[in-house]
């Protein structure tokens, strides 16, 4: 993990945030990812961002897509995954569905973290079953853990150490989403 410094945790007296990826690093990678998406030549593109965790990443990426000459439509799907540490099947549930018709469209699915793979695999299978034309998947972070679902993302901003991260849209108990960087909470 790159040591980019520490920041005090707002309201967390004995916790510190170790910066894992800075706002600048994220911004640079997003420009590169946008070029990769543009190269794929996906016309009639629909972005499907998985809420809540990807909302900031998606917001930055779609603006970079504009800079790369694309004009995607944007929609959101809210998914919840229920992790069961002792069993292999953690279910994924749709809390809020896409509004857009995906049949015949090229779809870019955006998520924050690829971990077990259940969330991204669920979204990809769902959008595929609804008749999408081409599907591209893009995640901010890829954690090096064994997958429960057989999936890799087409585009990854960063390989992430196997630690719990927050910030840049990602939360711990609904906190820390507002941080402009990706951080790891450490006890002092
Ligand atoms: P998967 O379904 O196991 O691949 O998990 C992916 C989802 O779990 C992500 O969309 C995140 O919302 C959440 N998640 C996994 N690891 C972390 C973490 O370190 N911090 C915050 N959320 C996480
Ligand atoms: Mg998520």
GROMACS .gro file of C-alpha atoms and ligand atoms in nm:
model
  212
    1UNK     CA    1   0.000   0.000   0.000
    2UNK     CA    2   0.135   0.338  -0.094
    3UNK     CA    3   0.183   0.561   0.206
    4UNK     CA    4   0.020   0.886   0.106
    5UNK     CA    5  -0.015   1.015   0.459
    6UNK     CA    6  -0.274   1.004   0.733
    7UNK     CA    7  -0.577   1.212   0.808
    8UNK     CA    8  -0.769   1.241   1.133
    9UNK     CA    9  -1.112   1.080   1.126
   10UNK     CA   10  -1.387   1.338   1.175
   11UNK     CA   11  -1.546   1.252   1.509
   12UNK     CA   12  -1.328   0.943   1.554
   13UNK     CA   13  -1.091   1.020   1.838
   14UNK     CA   14  -0.882   0.703   1.826
   15UNK     CA   15  -0.903   0.625   1.456
   16UNK     CA   16  -0.698   0.750   1.166
   17UNK     CA   17  -0.747   0.718   0.797
   18UNK     CA   18  -0.456   0.590   0.597
   19UNK     CA   19  -0.483   0.721   0.242
   20UNK     CA   20  -0.477   0.432  -0.003
   21UNK     CA   21  -0.550   0.620  -0.327
   22UNK     CA   22  -0.537   1.000  -0.343
   23UNK     CA   23  -0.789   1.219  -0.524
   24UNK     CA   24  -0.516   1.301  -0.777
   25UNK     CA   25  -0.435   0.935  -0.844
   26UNK     CA   26  -0.805   0.858  -0.889
   27UNK     CA   27  -0.852   1.152  -1.125
   28UNK     CA   28  -0.562   1.043  -1.343
   29UNK     CA   29  -0.685   0.683  -1.366
   30UNK     CA   30  -1.035   0.798  -1.454
   31UNK     CA   31  -0.902   0.990  -1.756
   32UNK     CA   32  -0.727   0.671  -1.871
   33UNK     CA   33  -1.037   0.458  -1.815
   34UNK     CA   34  -1.248   0.700  -2.018
   35UNK     CA   35  -1.007   0.661  -2.308
   36UNK     CA   36  -1.036   0.282  -2.278
   37UNK     CA   37  -1.415   0.303  -2.288
   38UNK     CA   38  -1.401   0.537  -2.589
   39UNK     CA   39  -1.169   0.291  -2.769
   40UNK     CA   40  -1.425   0.014  -2.727
   41UNK     CA   41  -1.650   0.199  -2.972
   42UNK     CA   42  -1.977   0.130  -2.792
   43UNK     CA   43  -2.245   0.335  -2.965
   44UNK     CA   44  -2.584   0.405  -2.806
   45UNK     CA   45  -2.411   0.364  -2.468
   46UNK     CA   46  -2.603   0.330  -2.144
   47UNK     CA   47  -2.412   0.365  -1.817
   48UNK     CA   48  -2.559   0.154  -1.536
   49UNK     CA   49  -2.408   0.261  -1.205
   50UNK     CA   50  -2.456   0.034  -0.905
   51UNK     CA   51  -2.564   0.231  -0.599
   52UNK     CA   52  -2.477   0.339  -0.354
   53UNK     CA   53  -2.104   0.285  -0.350
   54UNK     CA   54  -2.025   0.383  -0.710
   55UNK     CA   55  -2.204   0.716  -0.722
   56UNK     CA   56  -1.898   0.940  -0.698
   57UNK     CA   57  -1.685   0.720  -0.922
   58UNK     CA   58  -1.966   0.711  -1.179
   59UNK     CA   59  -2.015   1.087  -1.160
   60UNK     CA   60  -1.646   1.148  -1.228
   61UNK     CA   61  -1.620   0.877  -1.494
   62UNK     CA   62  -1.918   1.000  -1.699
   63UNK     CA   63  -1.772   1.351  -1.706
   64UNK     CA   64  -1.444   1.201  -1.827
   65UNK     CA   65  -1.643   1.008  -2.087
   66UNK     CA   66  -1.777   1.340  -2.211
   67UNK     CA   67  -1.419   1.462  -2.236
   68UNK     CA   68  -1.338   1.149  -2.438
   69UNK     CA   69  -1.612   1.236  -2.686
   70UNK     CA   70  -1.891   1.009  -2.562
   71UNK     CA   71  -2.249   1.102  -2.477
   72UNK     CA   72  -2.383   0.813  -2.265
   73UNK     CA   73  -2.723   0.790  -2.108
   74UNK     CA   74  -2.698   0.726  -1.734
   75UNK     CA   75  -2.912   0.509  -1.509
   76UNK     CA   76  -2.879   0.361  -1.162
   77UNK     CA   77  -2.954   0.030  -0.999
   78UNK     CA   78  -2.942  -0.011  -0.624
   79UNK     CA   79  -2.828  -0.354  -0.511
   80UNK     CA   80  -2.779  -0.502  -0.166
   81UNK     CA   81  -2.565  -0.806  -0.107
   82UNK     CA   82  -2.604  -1.013   0.201
   83UNK     CA   83  -2.277  -1.160   0.307
   84UNK     CA   84  -2.282  -1.489   0.489
   85UNK     CA   85  -1.938  -1.575   0.610
   86UNK     CA   86  -2.017  -1.941   0.667
   87UNK     CA   87  -2.209  -2.022   0.351
   88UNK     CA   88  -2.117  -1.985  -0.013
   89UNK     CA   89  -2.436  -1.817  -0.131
   90UNK     CA   90  -2.475  -1.454  -0.030
   91UNK     CA   91  -2.789  -1.336  -0.202
   92UNK     CA   92  -2.805  -1.014  -0.401
   93UNK     CA   93  -3.129  -0.816  -0.398
   94UNK     CA   94  -3.255  -0.532  -0.618
   95UNK     CA   95  -3.354  -0.236  -0.398
   96UNK     CA   96  -3.418  -0.003  -0.692
   97UNK     CA   97  -3.416  -0.116  -1.051
   98UNK     CA   98  -3.295   0.054  -1.368
   99UNK     CA   99  -3.559   0.262  -1.544
  100UNK     CA  100  -3.407   0.223  -1.888
  101UNK     CA  101  -3.481  -0.043  -2.144
  102UNK     CA  102  -3.151  -0.222  -2.201
  103UNK     CA  103  -3.252  -0.446  -2.491
  104UNK     CA  104  -3.021  -0.386  -2.785
  105UNK     CA  105  -2.812  -0.130  -2.595
  106UNK     CA  106  -2.443  -0.132  -2.517
  107UNK     CA  107  -2.414  -0.107  -2.141
  108UNK     CA  108  -2.124   0.002  -1.921
  109UNK     CA  109  -2.178  -0.130  -1.568
  110UNK     CA  110  -1.993   0.068  -1.301
  111UNK     CA  111  -1.932  -0.051  -0.946
  112UNK     CA  112  -1.708   0.054  -0.662
  113UNK     CA  113  -1.543  -0.272  -0.551
  114UNK     CA  114  -1.512  -0.617  -0.698
  115UNK     CA  115  -1.468  -0.857  -0.410
  116UNK     CA  116  -1.658  -1.188  -0.405
  117UNK     CA  117  -1.791  -1.093  -0.746
  118UNK     CA  118  -2.154  -1.160  -0.652
  119UNK     CA  119  -2.274  -0.804  -0.700
  120UNK     CA  120  -2.112  -0.747  -1.037
  121UNK     CA  121  -2.206  -1.096  -1.163
  122UNK     CA  122  -2.567  -1.038  -1.058
  123UNK     CA  123  -2.584  -0.704  -1.240
  124UNK     CA  124  -2.415  -0.841  -1.551
  125UNK     CA  125  -2.641  -1.149  -1.565
  126UNK     CA  126  -2.952  -0.936  -1.514
  127UNK     CA  127  -2.863  -0.687  -1.787
  128UNK     CA  128  -2.758  -0.967  -2.020
  129UNK     CA  129  -3.086  -1.154  -1.959
  130UNK     CA  130  -3.274  -0.836  -2.052
  131UNK     CA  131  -3.116  -0.844  -2.395
  132UNK     CA  132  -2.829  -0.596  -2.378
  133UNK     CA  133  -2.608  -0.598  -2.684
  134UNK     CA  134  -2.254  -0.560  -2.546
  135UNK     CA  135  -2.176  -0.528  -2.175
  136UNK     CA  136  -1.856  -0.375  -2.039
  137UNK     CA  137  -1.783  -0.374  -1.667
  138UNK     CA  138  -1.574  -0.117  -1.485
  139UNK     CA  139  -1.482  -0.108  -1.117
  140UNK     CA  140  -1.284   0.139  -0.912
  141UNK     CA  141  -1.120  -0.127  -0.697
  142UNK     CA  142  -1.041  -0.493  -0.744
  143UNK     CA  143  -0.960  -0.682  -0.424
  144UNK     CA  144  -0.734  -0.986  -0.456
  145UNK     CA  145  -0.967  -1.235  -0.286
  146UNK     CA  146  -1.111  -1.564  -0.409
  147UNK     CA  147  -1.426  -1.500  -0.610
  148UNK     CA  148  -1.756  -1.664  -0.517
  149UNK     CA  149  -1.880  -1.575  -0.866
  150UNK     CA  150  -1.671  -1.639  -1.176
  151UNK     CA  151  -1.622  -1.283  -1.296
  152UNK     CA  152  -1.348  -1.031  -1.366
  153UNK     CA  153  -1.405  -0.667  -1.457
  154UNK     CA  154  -1.314  -0.546  -1.806
  155UNK     CA  155  -1.172  -0.224  -1.662
  156UNK     CA  156  -1.019  -0.174  -1.317
  157UNK     CA  157  -0.895   0.159  -1.186
  158UNK     CA  158  -0.681   0.008  -0.908
  159UNK     CA  159  -0.591  -0.327  -0.756
  160UNK     CA  160  -0.668  -0.274  -0.388
  161UNK     CA  161  -0.509  -0.431  -0.082
  162UNK     CA  162  -0.743  -0.670   0.098
  163UNK     CA  163  -0.842  -0.420   0.366
  164UNK     CA  164  -1.174  -0.251   0.432
  165UNK     CA  165  -1.173   0.081   0.252
  166UNK     CA  166  -1.395   0.388   0.276
  167UNK     CA  167  -1.433   0.718   0.098
  168UNK     CA  168  -1.492   0.827  -0.258
  169UNK     CA  169  -1.849   0.698  -0.227
  170UNK     CA  170  -1.775   0.394  -0.011
  171UNK     CA  171  -1.898   0.371   0.344
  172UNK     CA  172  -1.865   0.210   0.682
  173UNK     CA  173  -2.203   0.225   0.853
  174UNK     CA  174  -2.318   0.503   0.615
  175UNK     CA  175  -2.020   0.722   0.701
  176UNK     CA  176  -1.717   0.842   0.503
  177UNK     CA  177  -1.875   0.848   0.157
  178UNK     CA  178  -1.789   1.218   0.122
  179UNK     CA  179  -1.413   1.175   0.138
  180UNK     CA  180  -1.243   1.271  -0.190
  181UNK     CA  181  -0.986   0.990  -0.154
  182UNK     CA  182  -0.994   0.615  -0.079
  183UNK     CA  183  -0.882   0.544   0.274
  184UNK     CA  184  -0.831   0.262   0.519
  185UNK     CA  185  -0.931   0.305   0.882
  186UNK     CA  186  -0.659   0.222   1.132
  187UNK     CA  187  -0.664   0.239   1.510
  188UNK     CA  188  -0.407   0.471   1.660
  189LIG     P1  189  -1.893  -0.844  -0.379
  189LIG     O1  190  -2.036  -0.866  -0.415
  189LIG     O2  191  -1.844  -0.936  -0.271
  189LIG     O3  192  -1.799  -0.841  -0.499
  189LIG     O4  193  -1.883  -0.706  -0.305
  189LIG     C1  194  -1.892  -0.590  -0.370
  189LIG     C2  195  -1.965  -0.490  -0.283
  189LIG     O5  196  -1.934  -0.500  -0.144
  189LIG     C3  197  -1.920  -0.355  -0.328
  189LIG     O6  198  -2.011  -0.305  -0.423
  189LIG     C4  199  -1.917  -0.274  -0.202
  189LIG     O7  200  -2.041  -0.205  -0.188
  189LIG     C5  201  -1.905  -0.371  -0.089
  189LIG     N1  202  -1.768  -0.373  -0.034
  189LIG     C6  203  -1.677  -0.471  -0.048
  189LIG     N2  204  -1.561  -0.439   0.013
  189LIG     C7  205  -1.579  -0.316   0.065
  189LIG     C8  206  -1.493  -0.225   0.139
  189LIG     O8  207  -1.374  -0.250   0.166
  189LIG     N3  208  -1.548  -0.107   0.175
  189LIG     C9  209  -1.675  -0.071   0.144
  189LIG     N4  210  -1.759  -0.152   0.076
  189LIG    C10  211  -1.711  -0.274   0.036
  190LIG    MG1  212  -2.156  -0.161  -0.376
   0.00000   0.00000   0.00000
